[in-house]
mmCIF file of C-alpha atoms in Angstrom:
data_model
loop_
_atom_site.group_PDB
_atom_site.id
_atom_site.type_symbol
_atom_site.label_atom_id
_atom_site.label_comp_id
_atom_site.label_asym_id
_atom_site.label_seq_id
_atom_site.Cartn_x
_atom_site.Cartn_y
_atom_site.Cartn_z
ATOM 1 C CA MET A 80 96.940 90.770 82.277
ATOM 2 C CA LYS A 81 93.468 90.287 80.875
ATOM 3 C CA LYS A 82 93.651 86.616 81.865
ATOM 4 C CA LEU A 83 94.410 87.589 85.469
ATOM 5 C CA ILE A 84 91.422 89.955 85.820
ATOM 6 C CA PRO A 85 88.810 87.195 86.411
ATOM 7 C CA THR A 86 91.098 85.575 88.975
ATOM 8 C CA ILE A 87 91.630 88.871 90.789
ATOM 9 C CA VAL A 88 87.865 89.515 90.837
ATOM 10 C CA VAL A 89 87.217 86.075 92.327
ATOM 11 C CA VAL A 90 89.875 86.614 94.982
ATOM 12 C CA VAL A 91 88.430 90.020 95.885
ATOM 13 C CA ILE A 92 84.935 88.508 96.192
ATOM 14 C CA LEU A 93 86.223 85.684 98.384
ATOM 15 C CA ILE A 94 88.091 88.102 100.653
ATOM 16 C CA ALA A 95 85.015 90.338 100.945
ATOM 17 C CA GLY A 96 82.831 87.330 101.749
ATOM 18 C CA TRP A 97 85.265 86.092 104.368
ATOM 19 C CA LEU A 98 85.425 89.523 106.033
ATOM 20 C CA TYR A 99 81.617 89.763 106.115
ATOM 21 C CA ALA A 100 81.252 86.277 107.559
ATOM 22 C CA ALA A 101 83.894 86.957 110.175
ATOM 23 C CA ASN A 102 82.218 90.235 111.118
ATOM 24 C CA GLN A 103 78.879 88.442 111.482
ATOM 25 C CA ASN A 104 80.435 85.677 113.591
ATOM 26 C CA TYR A 105 79.910 82.823 111.172
ATOM 27 C CA PHE A 106 83.264 81.531 112.330
ATOM 28 C CA ARG A 107 83.367 80.537 115.947
ATOM 29 C CA GLU A 108 86.555 80.755 117.966
ATOM 30 C CA GLU A 109 87.334 77.217 119.045
ATOM 31 C CA GLU A 110 89.828 78.503 121.560
ATOM 32 C CA ALA A 111 87.210 80.697 123.279
ATOM 33 C CA VAL A 112 86.928 79.725 126.944
ATOM 34 C CA GLN A 113 83.483 79.449 128.496
ATOM 35 C CA THR A 114 82.800 81.656 131.489
ATOM 36 C CA LYS A 115 79.686 82.075 133.581
ATOM 37 C CA LEU A 116 77.402 84.772 132.255
ATOM 38 C CA LEU A 117 76.548 86.270 135.652
ATOM 39 C CA GLY A 118 78.934 84.614 138.085
ATOM 40 C CA ILE A 119 76.324 84.173 140.817
ATOM 41 C CA SER A 120 74.515 81.191 142.333
ATOM 42 C CA SER A 121 70.745 80.743 142.403
ATOM 43 C CA ALA A 122 70.872 81.169 146.195
ATOM 44 C CA ASP A 123 72.335 84.675 145.725
ATOM 45 C CA ILE A 124 69.240 86.003 143.907
ATOM 46 C CA GLN A 125 66.784 88.136 145.880
ATOM 47 C CA ALA A 126 64.535 89.617 143.179
ATOM 48 C CA ILE A 127 64.004 89.525 139.421
ATOM 49 C CA THR A 128 62.086 91.906 137.185
ATOM 50 C CA LEU A 129 61.196 90.481 133.785
ATOM 51 C CA HIS A 130 60.553 92.808 130.827
ATOM 52 C CA GLU A 131 58.995 90.894 127.964
ATOM 53 C CA GLY A 132 60.223 92.756 124.885
ATOM 54 C CA THR A 133 58.191 95.674 123.550
ATOM 55 C CA GLY A 134 55.040 94.630 125.349
ATOM 56 C CA GLU A 135 53.359 93.181 122.289
ATOM 57 C CA GLN A 136 50.797 90.604 123.297
ATOM 58 C CA SER A 137 52.436 87.223 123.902
ATOM 59 C CA GLY A 138 50.207 84.180 123.653
ATOM 60 C CA THR A 139 47.153 84.656 125.858
ATOM 61 C CA ASP A 140 48.747 87.303 128.058
ATOM 62 C CA LYS A 141 46.148 90.023 127.691
ATOM 63 C CA THR A 142 47.826 92.360 130.156
ATOM 64 C CA ALA A 143 50.675 92.872 127.710
ATOM 65 C CA SER A 144 48.575 94.139 124.806
ATOM 66 C CA THR A 145 48.614 97.837 125.636
ATOM 67 C CA GLY A 146 51.904 98.591 123.894
ATOM 68 C CA ALA A 147 53.852 99.106 127.125
ATOM 69 C CA ASN A 148 56.368 96.606 128.418
ATOM 70 C CA ALA A 149 54.898 93.529 130.094
ATOM 71 C CA VAL A 150 56.660 93.755 133.443
ATOM 72 C CA SER A 151 56.670 91.122 136.176
ATOM 73 C CA THR A 152 58.602 91.247 139.444
ATOM 74 C CA LEU A 153 59.369 88.233 141.607
ATOM 75 C CA GLU A 154 60.744 88.604 145.120
ATOM 76 C CA LEU A 155 62.102 86.173 147.697
ATOM 77 C CA GLN A 156 60.286 86.635 151.005
ATOM 78 C CA ASP A 157 61.005 84.449 154.034
ATOM 79 C CA GLY A 158 62.545 81.815 151.793
ATOM 80 C CA VAL A 159 59.564 81.657 149.416
ATOM 81 C CA TRP A 160 59.276 83.269 145.986
ATOM 82 C CA HIS A 161 56.280 85.539 145.415
ATOM 83 C CA MET A 162 55.124 87.640 142.481
ATOM 84 C CA ALA A 163 54.972 91.265 143.566
ATOM 85 C CA GLU A 164 54.012 92.784 140.189
ATOM 86 C CA PRO A 165 51.655 93.008 138.384
ATOM 87 C CA LYS A 166 49.713 90.990 140.984
ATOM 88 C CA GLY A 167 50.432 88.369 143.588
ATOM 89 C CA TYR A 168 49.693 85.514 141.209
ATOM 90 C CA PRO A 169 50.481 81.995 142.490
ATOM 91 C CA LEU A 170 53.791 80.691 141.152
ATOM 92 C CA ASN A 171 54.924 77.270 140.026
ATOM 93 C CA GLU A 172 57.745 76.591 142.487
ATOM 94 C CA TYR A 173 59.399 74.047 140.200
ATOM 95 C CA SER A 174 59.433 76.467 137.244
ATOM 96 C CA VAL A 175 60.862 79.282 139.361
ATOM 97 C CA GLY A 176 63.556 77.020 140.810
ATOM 98 C CA SER A 177 64.570 75.804 137.355
ATOM 99 C CA TRP A 178 64.662 79.417 136.140
ATOM 100 C CA LEU A 179 67.016 80.470 138.931
ATOM 101 C CA ASP A 180 69.288 77.508 138.239
ATOM 102 C CA ALA A 181 69.332 78.352 134.521
ATOM 103 C CA LEU A 182 70.334 81.952 135.243
ATOM 104 C CA SER A 183 73.185 80.955 137.518
ATOM 105 C CA SER A 184 74.510 78.195 135.242
ATOM 106 C CA ALA A 185 74.339 80.031 131.881
ATOM 107 C CA ASP A 186 77.697 80.301 130.097
ATOM 108 C CA GLN A 187 78.924 82.895 127.632
ATOM 109 C CA GLU A 188 80.515 81.177 124.664
ATOM 110 C CA MET A 189 82.500 84.045 123.144
ATOM 111 C CA VAL A 190 82.829 87.819 123.037
ATOM 112 C CA VAL A 191 81.178 89.241 119.924
ATOM 113 C CA GLU A 192 81.991 92.924 120.469
ATOM 114 C CA GLU A 193 83.936 94.273 123.433
ATOM 115 C CA SER A 194 82.640 97.862 123.400
ATOM 116 C CA PRO A 195 79.496 97.992 121.246
ATOM 117 C CA LYS A 196 78.528 101.355 119.783
ATOM 118 C CA ASP A 197 75.272 100.154 118.218
ATOM 119 C CA VAL A 198 73.378 97.502 120.191
ATOM 120 C CA GLU A 199 70.306 97.755 117.957
ATOM 121 C CA LYS A 200 71.965 95.625 115.297
ATOM 122 C CA TYR A 201 71.994 92.812 117.858
ATOM 123 C CA ALA A 202 68.325 93.485 118.830
ATOM 124 C CA LEU A 203 69.571 94.463 122.281
ATOM 125 C CA GLY A 204 67.617 97.714 122.377
ATOM 126 C CA ASN A 205 63.891 98.172 122.994
ATOM 127 C CA LYS A 206 62.988 94.817 121.453
ATOM 128 C CA ALA A 207 65.192 92.816 123.781
ATOM 129 C CA THR A 208 63.925 90.561 126.537
ATOM 130 C CA ARG A 209 65.386 92.103 129.668
ATOM 131 C CA LEU A 210 65.932 90.820 133.194
ATOM 132 C CA ASP A 211 66.817 93.055 136.129
ATOM 133 C CA ILE A 212 68.373 90.865 138.809
ATOM 134 C CA LYS A 213 69.111 91.876 142.391
ATOM 135 C CA THR A 214 71.213 89.780 144.744
ATOM 136 C CA LYS A 215 71.033 89.477 148.510
ATOM 137 C CA ASP A 216 74.267 91.441 148.909
ATOM 138 C CA GLY A 217 72.951 94.405 146.908
ATOM 139 C CA ARG A 218 74.469 93.754 143.486
ATOM 140 C CA GLU A 219 72.389 94.448 140.381
ATOM 141 C CA PHE A 220 72.587 92.866 136.932
ATOM 142 C CA LYS A 221 70.741 94.105 133.864
ATOM 143 C CA LEU A 222 70.582 91.238 131.397
ATOM 144 C CA ALA A 223 69.468 91.843 127.782
ATOM 145 C CA ILE A 224 68.771 89.051 125.289
ATOM 146 C CA GLY A 225 68.776 89.912 121.609
ATOM 147 C CA SER A 226 68.541 88.112 118.278
ATOM 148 C CA GLN A 227 70.278 84.955 117.115
ATOM 149 C CA LEU A 228 73.757 84.955 115.643
ATOM 150 C CA PRO A 229 73.804 84.224 111.890
ATOM 151 C CA ALA A 230 75.101 80.717 112.635
ATOM 152 C CA GLY A 231 71.777 80.119 114.428
ATOM 153 C CA ASP A 232 73.215 78.315 117.450
ATOM 154 C CA ALA A 233 73.366 81.196 119.942
ATOM 155 C CA HIS A 234 71.891 84.570 120.872
ATOM 156 C CA TYR A 235 73.450 87.954 121.447
ATOM 157 C CA VAL A 236 73.408 88.777 125.152
ATOM 158 C CA ARG A 237 74.670 91.711 127.171
ATOM 159 C CA VAL A 238 75.054 92.169 130.929
ATOM 160 C CA ASN A 239 74.884 95.752 132.202
ATOM 161 C CA SER A 240 76.958 97.949 129.852
ATOM 162 C CA GLY A 241 79.497 95.253 129.129
ATOM 163 C CA ALA A 242 80.460 93.390 125.989
ATOM 164 C CA VAL A 243 78.037 91.709 123.622
ATOM 165 C CA VAL A 244 78.549 87.971 124.073
ATOM 166 C CA ALA A 245 77.130 84.784 122.568
ATOM 167 C CA VAL A 246 74.997 82.454 124.694
ATOM 168 C CA LYS A 247 73.834 79.060 123.436
ATOM 169 C CA ASN A 248 70.187 78.726 122.367
ATOM 170 C CA ASP A 249 69.285 76.105 124.970
ATOM 171 C CA ALA A 250 70.538 78.347 127.776
ATOM 172 C CA VAL A 251 68.585 81.309 126.373
ATOM 173 C CA THR A 252 65.432 79.192 126.112
ATOM 174 C CA ASN A 253 65.702 78.385 129.814
ATOM 175 C CA ILE A 254 66.248 81.976 130.963
ATOM 176 C CA ALA A 255 64.124 84.018 128.524
ATOM 177 C CA LEU A 256 60.835 82.937 130.048
ATOM 178 C CA THR A 257 57.471 84.676 130.026
ATOM 179 C CA ARG A 258 55.404 85.430 133.099
ATOM 180 C CA ARG A 259 52.915 82.813 131.958
ATOM 181 C CA SER A 260 55.541 80.057 132.100
ATOM 182 C CA LEU A 261 56.276 80.883 135.761
ATOM 183 C CA LEU A 262 52.700 80.817 137.002
ATOM 184 C CA ASP A 263 50.904 77.933 138.630
ATOM 185 C CA THR A 264 48.279 77.239 135.970
ATOM 186 C CA THR A 265 46.422 74.387 137.652
ATOM 187 C CA PRO A 266 44.466 74.677 140.907
ATOM 188 C CA TYR A 267 44.437 70.981 141.731
ATOM 189 C CA ASN A 268 47.182 69.910 144.104
ATOM 190 C CA MET A 269 47.169 66.133 144.390
ATOM 191 C CA ASP A 270 49.341 63.084 143.868
ATOM 192 C CA GLU A 271 47.812 59.855 142.566
ATOM 193 C CA SER A 272 49.711 57.782 145.115
ATOM 194 C CA ASN A 273 48.417 59.900 148.005
ATOM 195 C CA VAL A 274 44.766 60.033 146.955
ATOM 196 C CA ARG A 275 42.424 57.974 149.126
ATOM 197 C CA ILE A 276 39.046 59.501 148.240
ATOM 198 C CA LEU A 277 38.054 61.677 145.297
ATOM 199 C CA GLU A 278 34.430 62.791 145.424
ATOM 200 C CA TRP A 279 32.688 64.770 142.682
ATOM 201 C CA GLU A 280 29.274 66.327 143.376
ATOM 202 C CA GLY A 281 27.595 68.115 140.478
ATOM 203 C CA GLU A 282 24.467 68.540 138.398
ATOM 204 C CA ALA A 283 25.765 66.493 135.470
ATOM 205 C CA SER A 284 27.706 63.862 137.390
ATOM 206 C CA SER A 285 28.244 62.545 140.908
ATOM 207 C CA TRP A 286 30.699 59.844 141.931
ATOM 208 C CA MET A 287 33.190 58.714 144.555
ATOM 209 C CA LEU A 288 36.565 57.205 143.730
ATOM 210 C CA LYS A 289 38.174 55.345 146.604
ATOM 211 C CA ALA A 290 41.556 53.674 147.081
ATOM 212 C CA SER A 291 42.690 51.015 149.488
ATOM 213 C CA ALA A 292 45.533 51.746 151.877
ATOM 214 C CA GLU A 293 47.669 48.877 150.576
ATOM 215 C CA GLY A 294 50.716 49.624 148.447
ATOM 216 C CA ASP A 295 52.979 52.631 148.054
ATOM 217 C CA THR A 296 51.951 53.648 144.543
ATOM 218 C CA ALA A 297 48.634 54.333 142.859
ATOM 219 C CA SER A 298 49.004 51.268 140.622
ATOM 220 C CA GLU A 299 49.335 49.063 143.729
ATOM 221 C CA HIS A 300 46.092 50.315 145.303
ATOM 222 C CA THR A 301 42.732 48.617 144.882
ATOM 223 C CA TRP A 302 40.264 51.144 143.453
ATOM 224 C CA THR A 303 36.477 51.409 143.519
ATOM 225 C CA LEU A 304 34.130 53.860 141.839
ATOM 226 C CA ASN A 305 30.818 54.178 143.660
ATOM 227 C CA GLY A 306 31.666 50.924 145.390
ATOM 228 C CA LYS A 307 32.377 49.013 142.160
ATOM 229 C CA SER A 308 35.871 47.776 141.371
ATOM 230 C CA ILE A 309 37.732 49.477 138.548
ATOM 231 C CA LYS A 310 41.202 49.036 137.099
ATOM 232 C CA ALA A 311 44.028 50.979 138.709
ATOM 233 C CA GLU A 312 44.993 52.488 135.344
ATOM 234 C CA ASP A 313 41.451 53.834 134.903
ATOM 235 C CA ALA A 314 41.496 55.410 138.372
ATOM 236 C CA ILE A 315 44.905 56.949 137.687
ATOM 237 C CA SER A 316 43.679 58.252 134.330
ATOM 238 C CA LEU A 317 40.634 59.898 135.961
ATOM 239 C CA ILE A 318 42.786 61.587 138.607
ATOM 240 C CA GLY A 319 45.274 62.667 135.952
ATOM 241 C CA GLN A 320 42.586 64.226 133.766
ATOM 242 C CA ILE A 321 41.543 66.408 136.689
ATOM 243 C CA LYS A 322 44.962 67.412 138.052
ATOM 244 C CA ASN A 323 46.287 68.241 134.571
ATOM 245 C CA LEU A 324 43.518 70.689 133.716
ATOM 246 C CA THR A 325 45.173 74.083 133.249
ATOM 247 C CA THR A 326 44.083 77.645 132.671
ATOM 248 C CA ALA A 327 45.210 79.793 129.760
ATOM 249 C CA GLU A 328 44.103 83.011 131.457
ATOM 250 C CA ASP A 329 45.195 85.023 134.470
ATOM 251 C CA VAL A 330 43.738 83.821 137.745
ATOM 252 C CA ARG A 331 41.671 86.182 139.863
ATOM 253 C CA LYS A 332 41.165 86.762 143.528
ATOM 254 C CA ALA A 333 38.222 84.599 144.552
ATOM 255 C CA SER A 334 36.728 87.579 146.370
ATOM 256 C CA ASP A 335 36.562 89.470 143.043
ATOM 257 C CA LEU A 336 34.257 86.875 141.486
ATOM 258 C CA LYS A 337 30.740 88.246 141.868
ATOM 259 C CA GLY A 338 27.398 86.709 141.009
ATOM 260 C CA ALA A 339 28.805 83.219 140.411
ATOM 261 C CA ILE A 340 26.568 80.150 140.482
ATOM 262 C CA PRO A 341 27.669 76.881 142.139
ATOM 263 C CA ARG A 342 28.139 74.090 139.584
ATOM 264 C CA SER A 343 30.139 71.280 141.187
ATOM 265 C CA THR A 344 32.311 70.415 144.159
ATOM 266 C CA LEU A 345 35.454 68.287 144.186
ATOM 267 C CA SER A 346 36.618 66.894 147.521
ATOM 268 C CA VAL A 347 40.083 65.331 147.685
ATOM 269 C CA GLU A 348 41.282 63.284 150.646
ATOM 270 C CA GLN A 349 44.993 62.460 150.604
ATOM 271 C CA GLN A 350 47.343 60.599 152.918
ATOM 272 C CA VAL A 351 50.378 62.866 153.361
ATOM 273 C CA ASN A 352 53.190 61.985 155.778
ATOM 274 C CA GLY A 353 50.901 59.615 157.633
ATOM 275 C CA LYS A 354 48.136 62.209 158.038
ATOM 276 C CA SER A 355 44.773 62.476 156.310
ATOM 277 C CA VAL A 356 44.370 65.827 154.549
ATOM 278 C CA THR A 357 41.154 66.929 152.824
ATOM 279 C CA ALA A 358 40.849 69.772 150.317
ATOM 280 C CA VAL A 359 37.587 71.008 148.818
ATOM 281 C CA TYR A 360 37.438 72.797 145.457
ATOM 282 C CA ARG A 361 34.326 74.705 144.459
ATOM 283 C CA LEU A 362 33.427 75.016 140.766
ATOM 284 C CA LEU A 363 31.367 78.044 139.774
ATOM 285 C CA THR A 364 29.990 79.543 136.597
ATOM 286 C CA THR A 365 28.413 82.833 135.588
ATOM 287 C CA SER A 366 25.381 83.474 133.391
ATOM 288 C CA SER A 367 27.390 85.899 131.252
ATOM 289 C CA ASP A 368 30.091 83.324 130.408
ATOM 290 C CA PRO A 369 28.759 79.745 130.643
ATOM 291 C CA ASP A 370 31.791 78.354 128.764
ATOM 292 C CA THR A 371 34.101 79.248 131.652
ATOM 293 C CA ILE A 372 34.167 77.313 134.909
ATOM 294 C CA TRP A 373 35.815 79.077 137.837
ATOM 295 C CA VAL A 374 37.668 76.725 140.186
ATOM 296 C CA ILE A 375 38.058 78.145 143.682
ATOM 297 C CA THR A 376 41.093 76.871 145.586
ATOM 298 C CA PRO A 377 40.574 75.256 149.035
ATOM 299 C CA ASP A 378 41.904 78.329 150.837
ATOM 300 C CA GLU A 379 39.287 80.429 148.968
ATOM 301 C CA GLY A 380 42.132 82.640 147.756
ATOM 302 C CA TRP A 381 42.153 82.197 143.978
ATOM 303 C CA ALA A 382 39.698 81.598 141.156
ATOM 304 C CA TYR A 383 41.085 79.714 138.147
ATOM 305 C CA PRO A 384 39.167 80.173 134.878
ATOM 306 C CA MET A 385 38.835 76.815 133.128
ATOM 307 C CA ASN A 386 37.319 75.887 129.808
ATOM 308 C CA ALA A 387 34.007 74.148 130.496
ATOM 309 C CA ALA A 388 34.683 71.648 127.703
ATOM 310 C CA GLY A 389 37.657 70.175 129.569
ATOM 311 C CA LEU A 390 35.629 69.614 132.728
ATOM 312 C CA LYS A 391 32.795 68.086 130.734
ATOM 313 C CA GLU A 392 35.258 65.569 129.307
ATOM 314 C CA VAL A 393 36.177 64.592 132.875
ATOM 315 C CA GLU A 394 32.508 64.089 133.711
ATOM 316 C CA LYS A 395 31.974 61.983 130.569
ATOM 317 C CA PHE A 396 34.982 59.810 131.375
ATOM 318 C CA ALA A 397 33.758 59.246 134.943
ATOM 319 C CA GLU A 398 30.296 58.291 133.677
ATOM 320 C CA LYS A 399 31.873 55.861 131.208
ATOM 321 C CA LEU A 400 33.845 54.236 134.030
ATOM 322 C CA LYS A 401 30.687 54.004 136.158
ATOM 323 C CA THR A 402 28.870 52.209 133.346
ATOM 324 C CA SER A 403 31.738 49.827 132.594
ATOM 325 C CA SER A 404 32.293 48.999 136.267
ATOM 326 C CA ALA A 405 28.584 48.284 136.751
ATOM 327 C CA THR A 406 28.561 46.010 133.670
ATOM 328 C CA THR A 407 31.662 44.185 134.892
ATOM 329 C CA SER A 408 30.039 43.661 138.290
ATOM 330 C CA ILE A 409 26.869 42.199 136.747
ATOM 331 C CA ASN A 410 28.851 39.862 134.498
ATOM 332 C CA HIS A 411 30.927 38.750 137.450
ATOM 333 C CA LYS A 412 27.774 37.861 139.449
ATOM 334 C CA ASN A 413 26.236 35.992 136.513
ATOM 335 C CA ASN A 414 29.363 33.909 136.178
#
């Protein structure tokens, strides 16, 4: 009997470990059938309210640092998505469209607990990321996203007061977005292939980039900077440096920006659908914050705060191209 005691102890430990692992969903049910988490299409969605956890500050989102939930509401109006709360910030249409598709296509992998008594153990209480979704036919879905399963490949998710289910990490990543990831963070709206003239007027730098009408892509155009030929890749790089400048802060209504001083102007002429379209961006600064450049959109609606260092790098690059193009021109004449 004494010889059997160690064996019995080992068996008991193994059984206890197996029960714990099973309870914590270490073992996944291979026979579990995937079903859609919400059972709606992206076209069905009319409005979404996003609650970002407990409201602790996320990244550079200063509006969420007061301890209350960071709440954002998006609404579909006349076929276009707008942010209704906290302000009518401009949205990135591509990001919003991808978000809607992710919500409609998300699958639940398995049922973790059919009738949960304690959702806190799944982090589905106050700390959860929550989405309130309204459809065009009046249905409402309250979606809560909790912590990861112990296996690390999925999150606990609950819809309304239903079962706790498992949803794969990649699906959760695509639906548990922040307000910041849905905003349009760059004011410059241009495509390299459409640009015909890019003119920068400022105290530190002034130049004009011009493209020929030949070719369908930017690399096929012939480019000049202040009348001197430059390589297509250099022109594309200059345009890209400008259009990819982004803000890490909330934009403001342009009318709210008081006492600003003009710094530079960027004029962009593009050929769109056979028509010439010109947009003018004004760049302003304030004496109280010289490290921030405010970019005013062509419609004078929004002011985007940009780090002055990024814009200075653009100016330096343009000056470098001016110098190199002038040197190339002189060498060409001498030859």
